[in-house]
XYZ file of N, CA, C and O in Angstrom:
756
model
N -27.098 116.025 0.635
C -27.705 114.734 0.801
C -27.531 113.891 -0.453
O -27.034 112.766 -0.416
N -27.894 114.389 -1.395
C -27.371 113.929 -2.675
C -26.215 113.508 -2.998
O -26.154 112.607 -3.835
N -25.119 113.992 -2.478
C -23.835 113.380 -2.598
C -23.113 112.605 -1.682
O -21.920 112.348 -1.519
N -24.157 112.304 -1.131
C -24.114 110.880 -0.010
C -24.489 109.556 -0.805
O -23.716 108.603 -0.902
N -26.127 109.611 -1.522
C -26.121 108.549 -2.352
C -25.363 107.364 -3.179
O -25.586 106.153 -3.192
N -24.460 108.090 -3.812
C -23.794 107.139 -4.507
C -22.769 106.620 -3.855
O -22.389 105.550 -4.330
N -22.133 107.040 -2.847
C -21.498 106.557 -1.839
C -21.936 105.138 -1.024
O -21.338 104.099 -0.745
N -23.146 105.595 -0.820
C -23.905 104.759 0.218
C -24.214 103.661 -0.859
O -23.970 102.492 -0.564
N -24.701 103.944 -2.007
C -24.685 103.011 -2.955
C -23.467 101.832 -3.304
O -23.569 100.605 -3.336
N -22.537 102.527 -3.496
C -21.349 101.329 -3.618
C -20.909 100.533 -2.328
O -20.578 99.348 -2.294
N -20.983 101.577 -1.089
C -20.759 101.036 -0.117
C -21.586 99.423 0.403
O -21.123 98.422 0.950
N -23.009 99.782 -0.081
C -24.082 98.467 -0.096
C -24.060 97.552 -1.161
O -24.592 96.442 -1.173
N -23.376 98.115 -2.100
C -23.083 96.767 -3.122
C -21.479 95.932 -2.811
O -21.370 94.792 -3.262
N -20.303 96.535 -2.054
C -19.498 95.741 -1.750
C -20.100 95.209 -0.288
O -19.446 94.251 0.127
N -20.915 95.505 0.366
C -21.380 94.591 1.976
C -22.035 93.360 1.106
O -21.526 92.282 1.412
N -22.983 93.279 0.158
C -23.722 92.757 -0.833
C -22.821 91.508 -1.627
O -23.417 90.476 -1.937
N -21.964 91.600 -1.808
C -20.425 90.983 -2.602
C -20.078 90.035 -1.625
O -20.295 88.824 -1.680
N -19.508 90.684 -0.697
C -19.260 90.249 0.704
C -19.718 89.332 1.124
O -19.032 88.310 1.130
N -21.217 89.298 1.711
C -21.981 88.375 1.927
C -22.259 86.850 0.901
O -22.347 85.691 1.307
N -22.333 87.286 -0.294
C -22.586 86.538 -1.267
C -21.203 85.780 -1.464
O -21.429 84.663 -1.929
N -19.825 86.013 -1.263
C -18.715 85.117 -1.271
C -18.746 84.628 -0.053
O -18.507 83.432 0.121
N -18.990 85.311 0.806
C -18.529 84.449 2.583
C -20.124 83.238 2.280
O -19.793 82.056 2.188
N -20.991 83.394 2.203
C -22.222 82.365 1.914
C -21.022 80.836 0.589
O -20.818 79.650 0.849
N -20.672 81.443 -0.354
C -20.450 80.479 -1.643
C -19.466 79.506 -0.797
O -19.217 78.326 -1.043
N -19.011 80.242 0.179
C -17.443 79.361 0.738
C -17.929 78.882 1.554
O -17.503 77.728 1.601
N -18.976 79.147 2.686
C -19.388 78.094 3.710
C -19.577 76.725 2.595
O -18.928 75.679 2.612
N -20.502 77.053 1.803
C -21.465 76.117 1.286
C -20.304 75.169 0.522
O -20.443 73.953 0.649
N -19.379 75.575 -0.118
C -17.861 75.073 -0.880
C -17.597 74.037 0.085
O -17.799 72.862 -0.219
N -16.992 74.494 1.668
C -16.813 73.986 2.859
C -17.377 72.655 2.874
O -16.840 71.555 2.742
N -18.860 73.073 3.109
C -19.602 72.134 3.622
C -19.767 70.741 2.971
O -20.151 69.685 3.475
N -19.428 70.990 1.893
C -19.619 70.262 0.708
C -18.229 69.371 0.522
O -18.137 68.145 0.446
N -17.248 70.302 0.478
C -15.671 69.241 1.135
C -15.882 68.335 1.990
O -15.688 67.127 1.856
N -16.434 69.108 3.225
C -16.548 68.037 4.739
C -17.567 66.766 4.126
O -17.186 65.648 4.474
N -18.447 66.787 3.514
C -19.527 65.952 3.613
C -18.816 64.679 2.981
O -18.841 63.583 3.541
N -18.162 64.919 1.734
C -17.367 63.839 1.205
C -16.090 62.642 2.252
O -14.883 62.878 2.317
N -16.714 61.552 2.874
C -16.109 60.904 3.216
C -14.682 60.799 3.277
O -14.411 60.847 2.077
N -13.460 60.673 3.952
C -12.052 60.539 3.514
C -11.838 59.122 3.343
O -11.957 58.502 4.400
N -11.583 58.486 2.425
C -10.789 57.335 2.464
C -9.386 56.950 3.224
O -8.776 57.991 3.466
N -8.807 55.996 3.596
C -7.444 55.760 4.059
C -6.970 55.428 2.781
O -7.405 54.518 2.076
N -5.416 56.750 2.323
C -4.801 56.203 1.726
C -4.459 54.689 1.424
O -4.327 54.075 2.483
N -4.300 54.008 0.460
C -3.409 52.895 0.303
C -2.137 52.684 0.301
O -1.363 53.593 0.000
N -1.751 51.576 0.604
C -0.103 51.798 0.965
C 0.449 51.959 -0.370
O -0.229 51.607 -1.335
N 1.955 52.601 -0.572
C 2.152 52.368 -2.196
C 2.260 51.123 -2.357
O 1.949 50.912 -3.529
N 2.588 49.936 -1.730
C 2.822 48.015 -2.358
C 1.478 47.850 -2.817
O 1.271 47.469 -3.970
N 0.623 48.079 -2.091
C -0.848 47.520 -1.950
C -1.439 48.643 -3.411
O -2.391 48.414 -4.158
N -0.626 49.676 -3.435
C -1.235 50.300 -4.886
C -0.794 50.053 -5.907
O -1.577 50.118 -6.855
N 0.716 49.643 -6.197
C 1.567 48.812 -6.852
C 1.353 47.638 -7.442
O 1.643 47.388 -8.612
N 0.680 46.646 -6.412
C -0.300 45.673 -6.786
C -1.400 45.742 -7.177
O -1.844 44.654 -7.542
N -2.371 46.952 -7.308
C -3.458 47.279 -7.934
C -3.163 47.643 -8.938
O -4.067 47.631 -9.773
N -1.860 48.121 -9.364
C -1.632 48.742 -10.741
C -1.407 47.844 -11.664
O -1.863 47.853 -12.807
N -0.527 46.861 -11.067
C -0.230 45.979 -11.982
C -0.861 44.956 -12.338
O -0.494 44.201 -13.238
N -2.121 44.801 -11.499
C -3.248 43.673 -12.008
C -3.756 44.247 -13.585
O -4.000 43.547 -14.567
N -3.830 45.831 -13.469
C -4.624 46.286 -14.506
C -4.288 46.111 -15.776
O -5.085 46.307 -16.693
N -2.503 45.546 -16.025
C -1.782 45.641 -17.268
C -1.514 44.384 -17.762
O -1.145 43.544 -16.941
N -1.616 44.065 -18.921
C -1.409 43.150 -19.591
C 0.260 42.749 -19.499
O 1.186 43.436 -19.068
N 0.271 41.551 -19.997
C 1.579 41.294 -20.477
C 2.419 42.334 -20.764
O 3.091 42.916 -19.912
N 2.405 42.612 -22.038
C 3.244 43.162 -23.160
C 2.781 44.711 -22.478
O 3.386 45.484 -23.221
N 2.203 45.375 -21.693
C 1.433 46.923 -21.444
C 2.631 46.665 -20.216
O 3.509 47.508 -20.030
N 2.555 45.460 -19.449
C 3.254 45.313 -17.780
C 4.682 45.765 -18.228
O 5.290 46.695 -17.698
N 5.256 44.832 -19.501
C 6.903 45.250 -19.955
C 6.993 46.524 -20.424
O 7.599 47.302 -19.686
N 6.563 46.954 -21.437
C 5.997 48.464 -22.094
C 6.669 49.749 -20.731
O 7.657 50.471 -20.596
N 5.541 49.452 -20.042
C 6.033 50.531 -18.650
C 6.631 50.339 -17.958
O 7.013 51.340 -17.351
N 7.108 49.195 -17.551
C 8.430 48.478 -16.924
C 9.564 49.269 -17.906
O 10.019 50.297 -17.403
N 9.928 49.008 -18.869
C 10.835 49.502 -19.711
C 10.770 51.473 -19.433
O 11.548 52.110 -18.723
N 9.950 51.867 -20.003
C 9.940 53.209 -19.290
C 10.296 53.804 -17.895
O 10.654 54.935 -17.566
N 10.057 52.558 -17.124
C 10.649 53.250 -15.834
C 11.892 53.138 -16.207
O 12.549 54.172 -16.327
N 12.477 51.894 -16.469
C 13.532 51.808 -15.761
C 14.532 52.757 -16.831
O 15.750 52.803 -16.660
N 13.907 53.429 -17.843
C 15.155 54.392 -18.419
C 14.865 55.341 -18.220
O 15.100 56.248 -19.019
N 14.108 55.577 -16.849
C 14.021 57.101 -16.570
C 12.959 57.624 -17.031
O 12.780 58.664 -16.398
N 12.083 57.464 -17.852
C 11.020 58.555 -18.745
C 9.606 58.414 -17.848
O 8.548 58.076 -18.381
N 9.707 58.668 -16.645
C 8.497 58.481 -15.673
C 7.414 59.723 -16.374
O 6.548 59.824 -15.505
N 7.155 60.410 -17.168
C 6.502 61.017 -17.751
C 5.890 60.300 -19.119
O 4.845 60.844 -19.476
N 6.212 59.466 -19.757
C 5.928 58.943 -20.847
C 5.585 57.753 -20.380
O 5.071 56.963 -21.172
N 5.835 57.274 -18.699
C 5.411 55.781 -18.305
C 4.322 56.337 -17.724
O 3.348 55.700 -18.126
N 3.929 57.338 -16.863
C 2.477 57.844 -16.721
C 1.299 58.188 -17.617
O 0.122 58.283 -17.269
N 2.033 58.431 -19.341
C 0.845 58.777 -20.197
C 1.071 57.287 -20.720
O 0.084 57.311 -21.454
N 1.524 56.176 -20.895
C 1.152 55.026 -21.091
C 0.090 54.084 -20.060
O -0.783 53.283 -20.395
N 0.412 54.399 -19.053
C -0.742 53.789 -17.805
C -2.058 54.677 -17.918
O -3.138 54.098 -18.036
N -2.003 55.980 -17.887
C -3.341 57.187 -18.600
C -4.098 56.178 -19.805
O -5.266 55.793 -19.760
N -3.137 55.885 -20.832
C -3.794 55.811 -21.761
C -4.592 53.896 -21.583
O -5.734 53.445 -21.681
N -3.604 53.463 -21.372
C -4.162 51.726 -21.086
C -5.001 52.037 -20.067
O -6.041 51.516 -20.470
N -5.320 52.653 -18.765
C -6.703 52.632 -17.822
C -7.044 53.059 -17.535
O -7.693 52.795 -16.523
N -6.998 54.605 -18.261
C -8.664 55.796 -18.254
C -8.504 55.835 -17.226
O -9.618 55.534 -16.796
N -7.494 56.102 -15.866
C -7.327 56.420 -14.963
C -7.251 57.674 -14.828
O -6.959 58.297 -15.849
N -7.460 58.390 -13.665
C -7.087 60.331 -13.806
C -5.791 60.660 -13.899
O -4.986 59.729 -13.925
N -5.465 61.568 -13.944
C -3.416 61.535 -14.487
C -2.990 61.814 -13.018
O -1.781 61.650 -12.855
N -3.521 62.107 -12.159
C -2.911 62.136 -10.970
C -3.085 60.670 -10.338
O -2.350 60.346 -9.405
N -4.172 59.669 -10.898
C -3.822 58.479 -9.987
C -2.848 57.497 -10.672
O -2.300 56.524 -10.155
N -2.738 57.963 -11.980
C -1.479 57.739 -12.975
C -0.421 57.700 -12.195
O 0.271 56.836 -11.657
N -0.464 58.866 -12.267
C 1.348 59.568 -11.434
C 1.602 58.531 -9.812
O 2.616 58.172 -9.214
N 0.086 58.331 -9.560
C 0.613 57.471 -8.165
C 0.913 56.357 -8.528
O 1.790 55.688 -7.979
N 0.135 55.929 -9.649
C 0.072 54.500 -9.587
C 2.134 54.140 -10.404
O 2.998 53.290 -10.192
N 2.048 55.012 -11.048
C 3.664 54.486 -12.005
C 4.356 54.882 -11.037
O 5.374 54.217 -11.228
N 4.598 55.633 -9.905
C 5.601 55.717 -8.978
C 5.593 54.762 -7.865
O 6.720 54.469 -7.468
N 4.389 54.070 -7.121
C 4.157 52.859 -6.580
C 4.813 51.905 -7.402
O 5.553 51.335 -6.600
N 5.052 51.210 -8.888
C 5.341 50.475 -9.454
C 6.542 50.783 -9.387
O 7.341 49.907 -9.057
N 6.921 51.877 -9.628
C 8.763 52.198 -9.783
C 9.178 51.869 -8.160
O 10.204 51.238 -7.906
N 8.367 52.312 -7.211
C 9.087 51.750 -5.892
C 8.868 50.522 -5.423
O 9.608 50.031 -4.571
N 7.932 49.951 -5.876
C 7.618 48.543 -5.784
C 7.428 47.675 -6.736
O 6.297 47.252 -6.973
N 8.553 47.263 -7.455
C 8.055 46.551 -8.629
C 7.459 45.563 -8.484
O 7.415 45.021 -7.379
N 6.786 45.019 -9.650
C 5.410 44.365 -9.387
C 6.000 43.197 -10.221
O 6.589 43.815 -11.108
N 6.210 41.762 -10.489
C 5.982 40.831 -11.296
C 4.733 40.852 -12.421
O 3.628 41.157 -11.975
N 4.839 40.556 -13.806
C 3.591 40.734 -14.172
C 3.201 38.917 -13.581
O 4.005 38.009 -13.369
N 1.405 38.909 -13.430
C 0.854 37.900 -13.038
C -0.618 37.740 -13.550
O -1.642 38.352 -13.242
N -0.488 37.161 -14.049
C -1.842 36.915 -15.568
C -2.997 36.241 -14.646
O -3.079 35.271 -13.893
N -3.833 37.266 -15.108
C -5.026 36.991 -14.100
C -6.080 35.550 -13.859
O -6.980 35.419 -13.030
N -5.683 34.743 -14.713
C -6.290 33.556 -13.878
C -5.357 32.928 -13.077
O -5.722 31.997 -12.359
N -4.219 33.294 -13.094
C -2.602 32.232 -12.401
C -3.314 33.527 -10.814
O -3.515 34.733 -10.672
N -3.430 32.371 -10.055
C -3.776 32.765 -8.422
C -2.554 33.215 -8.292
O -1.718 33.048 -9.180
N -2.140 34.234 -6.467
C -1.346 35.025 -6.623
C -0.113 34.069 -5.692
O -0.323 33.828 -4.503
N 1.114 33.599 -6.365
C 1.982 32.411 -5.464
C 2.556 33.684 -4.408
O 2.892 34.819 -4.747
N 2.545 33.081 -3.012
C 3.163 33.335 -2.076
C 4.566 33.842 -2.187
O 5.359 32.926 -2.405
N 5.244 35.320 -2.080
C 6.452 35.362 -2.390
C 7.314 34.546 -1.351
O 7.036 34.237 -0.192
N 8.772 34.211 -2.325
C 9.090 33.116 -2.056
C 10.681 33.406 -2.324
O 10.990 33.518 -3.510
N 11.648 33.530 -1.420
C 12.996 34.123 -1.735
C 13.662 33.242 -2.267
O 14.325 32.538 -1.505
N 13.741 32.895 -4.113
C 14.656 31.508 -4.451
C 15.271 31.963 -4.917
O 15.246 31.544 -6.074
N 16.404 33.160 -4.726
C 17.615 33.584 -5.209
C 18.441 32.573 -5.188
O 19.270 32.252 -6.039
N 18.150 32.011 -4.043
C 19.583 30.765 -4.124
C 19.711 30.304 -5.543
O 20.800 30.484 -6.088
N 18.787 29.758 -6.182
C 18.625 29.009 -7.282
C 18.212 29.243 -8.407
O 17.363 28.595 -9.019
N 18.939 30.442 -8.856
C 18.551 31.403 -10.356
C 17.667 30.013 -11.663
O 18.019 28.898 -12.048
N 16.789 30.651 -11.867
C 16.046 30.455 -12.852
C 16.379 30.234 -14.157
O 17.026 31.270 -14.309
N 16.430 29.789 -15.022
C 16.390 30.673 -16.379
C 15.154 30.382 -17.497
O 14.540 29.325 -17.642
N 14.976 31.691 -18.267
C 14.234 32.056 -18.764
C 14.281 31.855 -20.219
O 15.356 31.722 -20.805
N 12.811 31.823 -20.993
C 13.232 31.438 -22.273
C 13.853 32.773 -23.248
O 14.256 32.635 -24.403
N 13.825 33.872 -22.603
C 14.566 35.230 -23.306
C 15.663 35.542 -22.569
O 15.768 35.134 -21.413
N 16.531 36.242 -23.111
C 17.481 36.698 -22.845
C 17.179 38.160 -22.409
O 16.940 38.892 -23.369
N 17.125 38.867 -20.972
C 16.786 40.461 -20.642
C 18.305 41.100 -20.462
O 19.393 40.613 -20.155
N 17.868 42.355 -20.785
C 18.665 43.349 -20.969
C 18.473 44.308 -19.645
O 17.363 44.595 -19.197
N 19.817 44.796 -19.041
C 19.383 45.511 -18.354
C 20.930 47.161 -18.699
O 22.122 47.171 -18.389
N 20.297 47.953 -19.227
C 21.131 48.923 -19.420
C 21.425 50.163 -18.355
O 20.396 50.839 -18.331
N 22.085 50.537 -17.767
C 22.717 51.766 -16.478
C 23.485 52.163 -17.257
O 24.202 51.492 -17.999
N 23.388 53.677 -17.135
C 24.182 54.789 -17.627
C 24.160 55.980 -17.004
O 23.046 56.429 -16.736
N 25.456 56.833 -16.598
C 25.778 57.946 -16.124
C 26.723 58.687 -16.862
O 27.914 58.383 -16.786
N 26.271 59.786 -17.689
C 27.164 60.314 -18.438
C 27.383 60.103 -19.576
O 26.492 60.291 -20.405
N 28.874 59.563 -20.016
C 29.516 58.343 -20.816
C 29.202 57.604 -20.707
O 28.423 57.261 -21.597
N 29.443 56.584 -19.552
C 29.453 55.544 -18.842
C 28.417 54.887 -19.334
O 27.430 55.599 -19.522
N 28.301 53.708 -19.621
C 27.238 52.900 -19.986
C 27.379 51.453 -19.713
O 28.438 50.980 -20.125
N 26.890 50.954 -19.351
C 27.169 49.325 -19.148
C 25.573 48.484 -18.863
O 24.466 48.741 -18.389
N 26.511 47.034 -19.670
C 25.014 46.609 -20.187
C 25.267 45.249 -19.305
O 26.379 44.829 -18.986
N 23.881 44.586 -18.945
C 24.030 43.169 -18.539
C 22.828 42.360 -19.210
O 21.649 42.705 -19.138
N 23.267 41.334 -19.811
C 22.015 40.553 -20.523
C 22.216 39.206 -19.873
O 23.324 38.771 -19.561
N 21.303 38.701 -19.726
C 21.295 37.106 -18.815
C 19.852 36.784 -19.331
O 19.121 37.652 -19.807
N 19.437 35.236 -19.176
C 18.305 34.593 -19.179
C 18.097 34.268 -17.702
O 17.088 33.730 -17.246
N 18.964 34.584 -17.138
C 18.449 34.420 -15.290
C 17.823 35.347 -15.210
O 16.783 35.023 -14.636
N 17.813 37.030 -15.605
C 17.167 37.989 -15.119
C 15.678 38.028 -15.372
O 15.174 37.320 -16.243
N 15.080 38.721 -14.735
C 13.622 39.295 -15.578
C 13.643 40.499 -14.402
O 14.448 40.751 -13.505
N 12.010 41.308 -14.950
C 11.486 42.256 -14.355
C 11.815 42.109 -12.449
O 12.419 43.090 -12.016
N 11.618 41.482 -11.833
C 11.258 41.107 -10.672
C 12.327 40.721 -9.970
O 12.227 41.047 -8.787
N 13.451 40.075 -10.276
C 14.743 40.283 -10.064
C 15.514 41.341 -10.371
O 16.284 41.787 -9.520
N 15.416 41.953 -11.747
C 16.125 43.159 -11.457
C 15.593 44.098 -10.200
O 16.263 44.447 -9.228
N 14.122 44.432 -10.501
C 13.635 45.321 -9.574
C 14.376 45.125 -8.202
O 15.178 45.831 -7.590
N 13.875 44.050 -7.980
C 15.062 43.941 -6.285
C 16.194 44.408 -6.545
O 16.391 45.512 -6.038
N 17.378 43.809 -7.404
C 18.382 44.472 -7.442
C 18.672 45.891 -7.390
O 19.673 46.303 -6.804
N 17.637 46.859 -8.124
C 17.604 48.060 -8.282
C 17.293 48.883 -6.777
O 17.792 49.946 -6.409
N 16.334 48.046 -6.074
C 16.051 48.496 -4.978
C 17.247 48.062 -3.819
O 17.414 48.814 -2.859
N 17.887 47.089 -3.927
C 18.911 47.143 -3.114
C 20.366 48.098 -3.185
O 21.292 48.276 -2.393
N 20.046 48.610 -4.575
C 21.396 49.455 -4.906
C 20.689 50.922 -4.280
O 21.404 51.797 -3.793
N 19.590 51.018 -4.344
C 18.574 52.601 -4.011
C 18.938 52.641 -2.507
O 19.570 53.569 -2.004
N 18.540 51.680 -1.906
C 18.423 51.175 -0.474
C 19.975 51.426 0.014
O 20.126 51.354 1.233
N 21.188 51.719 -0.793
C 22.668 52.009 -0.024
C 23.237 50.192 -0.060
O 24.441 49.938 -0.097
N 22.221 49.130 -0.042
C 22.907 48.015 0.202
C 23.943 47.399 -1.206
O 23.982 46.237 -1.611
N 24.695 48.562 -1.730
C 25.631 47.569 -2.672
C 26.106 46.407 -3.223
O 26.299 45.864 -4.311
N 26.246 46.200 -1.750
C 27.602 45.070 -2.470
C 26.287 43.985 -1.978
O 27.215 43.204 -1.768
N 25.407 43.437 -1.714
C 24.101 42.625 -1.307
C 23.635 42.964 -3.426
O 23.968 42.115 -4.254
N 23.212 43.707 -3.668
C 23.098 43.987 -5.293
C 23.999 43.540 -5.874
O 23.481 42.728 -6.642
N 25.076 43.531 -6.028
C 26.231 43.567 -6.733
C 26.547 41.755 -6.835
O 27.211 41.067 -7.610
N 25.735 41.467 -5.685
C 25.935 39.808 -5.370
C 25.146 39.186 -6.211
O 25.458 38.520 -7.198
N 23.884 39.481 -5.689
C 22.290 39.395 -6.879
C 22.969 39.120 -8.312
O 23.040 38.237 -9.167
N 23.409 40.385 -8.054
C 23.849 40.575 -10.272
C 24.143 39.600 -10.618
O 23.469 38.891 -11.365
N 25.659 39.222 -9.967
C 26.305 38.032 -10.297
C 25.970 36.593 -10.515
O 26.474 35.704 -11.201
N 24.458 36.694 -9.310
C 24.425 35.276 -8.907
C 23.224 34.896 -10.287
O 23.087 33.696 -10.525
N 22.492 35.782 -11.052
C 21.606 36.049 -12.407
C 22.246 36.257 -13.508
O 21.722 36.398 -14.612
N 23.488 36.288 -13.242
C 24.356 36.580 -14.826
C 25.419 36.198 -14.947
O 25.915 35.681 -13.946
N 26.032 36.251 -15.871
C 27.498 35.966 -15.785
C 28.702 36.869 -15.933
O 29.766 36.664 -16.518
N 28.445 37.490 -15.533
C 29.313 38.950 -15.067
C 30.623 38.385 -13.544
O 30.339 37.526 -12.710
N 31.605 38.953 -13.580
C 32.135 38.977 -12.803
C 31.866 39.565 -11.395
O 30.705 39.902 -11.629
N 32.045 39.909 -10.226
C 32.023 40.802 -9.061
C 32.460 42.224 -9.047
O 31.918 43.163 -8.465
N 33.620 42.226 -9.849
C 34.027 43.746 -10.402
C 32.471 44.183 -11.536
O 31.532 44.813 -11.051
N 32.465 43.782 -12.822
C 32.044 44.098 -13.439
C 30.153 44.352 -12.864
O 29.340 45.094 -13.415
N 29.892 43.390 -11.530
C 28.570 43.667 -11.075
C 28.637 44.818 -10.131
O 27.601 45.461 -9.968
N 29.635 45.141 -9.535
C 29.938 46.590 -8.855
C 30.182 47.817 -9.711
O 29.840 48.878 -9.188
N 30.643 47.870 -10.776
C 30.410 48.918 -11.459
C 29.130 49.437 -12.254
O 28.804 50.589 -12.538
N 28.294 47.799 -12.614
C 27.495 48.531 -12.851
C 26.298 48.792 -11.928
O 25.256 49.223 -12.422
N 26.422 48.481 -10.208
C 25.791 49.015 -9.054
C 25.896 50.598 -9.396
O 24.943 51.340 -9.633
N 27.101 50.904 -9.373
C 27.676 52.371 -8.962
C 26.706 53.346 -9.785
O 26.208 54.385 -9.351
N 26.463 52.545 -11.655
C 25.517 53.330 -11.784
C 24.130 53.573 -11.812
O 23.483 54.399 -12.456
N 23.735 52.581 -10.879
C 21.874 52.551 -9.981
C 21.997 53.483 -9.513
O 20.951 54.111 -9.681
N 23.019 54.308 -8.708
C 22.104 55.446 -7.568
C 21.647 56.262 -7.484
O 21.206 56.906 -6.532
N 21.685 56.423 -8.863
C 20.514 57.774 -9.120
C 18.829 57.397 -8.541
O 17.934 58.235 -8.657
């Protein structure tokens, strides 16, 4: 009988265990469910929330980081400018990389987008826009360009539509048609 005890003993401390994890996980459960779900936001509509949050010079800052690739160093710059969590970081700089945002200074109300490619702009700076694969490097600088025009461009070269990009380029710079197709070729990453 005695050497039943300690048997029966461990046996009632793992039923004991048992109970006490299957109880912690309902209650874990219950506690998930109770929290409301929100509807995602679309990424544009988060894109545009991101970019209200950045200043001028913070809007170019991470603009510049995307566009040379360092989406890790453009997420701890948005972390650090809005005490955001690093995962709504990570959403928010990849919404911006797929939707680029114009910067738009918060008392200027928000103008209706408005397709005036026809009639390139120019600007009081001269922008740079650098693509590279490899070797390969090629640069385009214009005072027609900014953030918001390239971005389209970038997205029309992502999008497969080439030679529609390659047009863009031209019609913002003074680059030739050859020289705006080569440096399409190296967007598609």
């Amino acid at each position: 009988m005695e050497s039943l005890v300690v048997p029966a003993l461990i046996l009632l401390a793992v039923v004991a265990g048992v109970a006490l994890a299957v109880r912690a996980l309902g209650k874990r459960k219950a506690t998930r469910d109770a929290v409301p779900v929100q509807p995602a936001a679309t990424s544009a509509e988060l894109a545009r929330a991101a970019a209200a949050k950045l200043s001028e010079d913070e809007h170019r800052r991470l603009y510049a980081l995307i566009a040379q690739g360092q989406a890790m160093a453009a997420i701890k710059l948005y972390y650090e400018i809005t005490g955001d969590g690093l995962r709504a970081s990570r959403d928010a700089v990849g919404a911006l990389a797929a939707h680029p945002q114009p910067y738009r200074s918060p008392e200027a109300p928000a103008a209706p987008e408005e397709d005036d490619d026809d009639e390139p702009q120019r600007f009081p700076y001269r922008y740079r826009a650098i693509a590279s694969k490899g070797d390969v490097t090629r640069e385009v600088s214009s005072n027609m360009l900014n953030d918001e025009i390239y971005g389209r461009i970038r997205t029309l070269a992502r999008n497969g539509d080439r030679e529609a990009a390659a047009t863009a380029l031209t019609r913002h710079s003074d680059i030739s048609m050859k020289q705006a197709r080569e440096f399409i070729e190296l967007l598609d990453d």
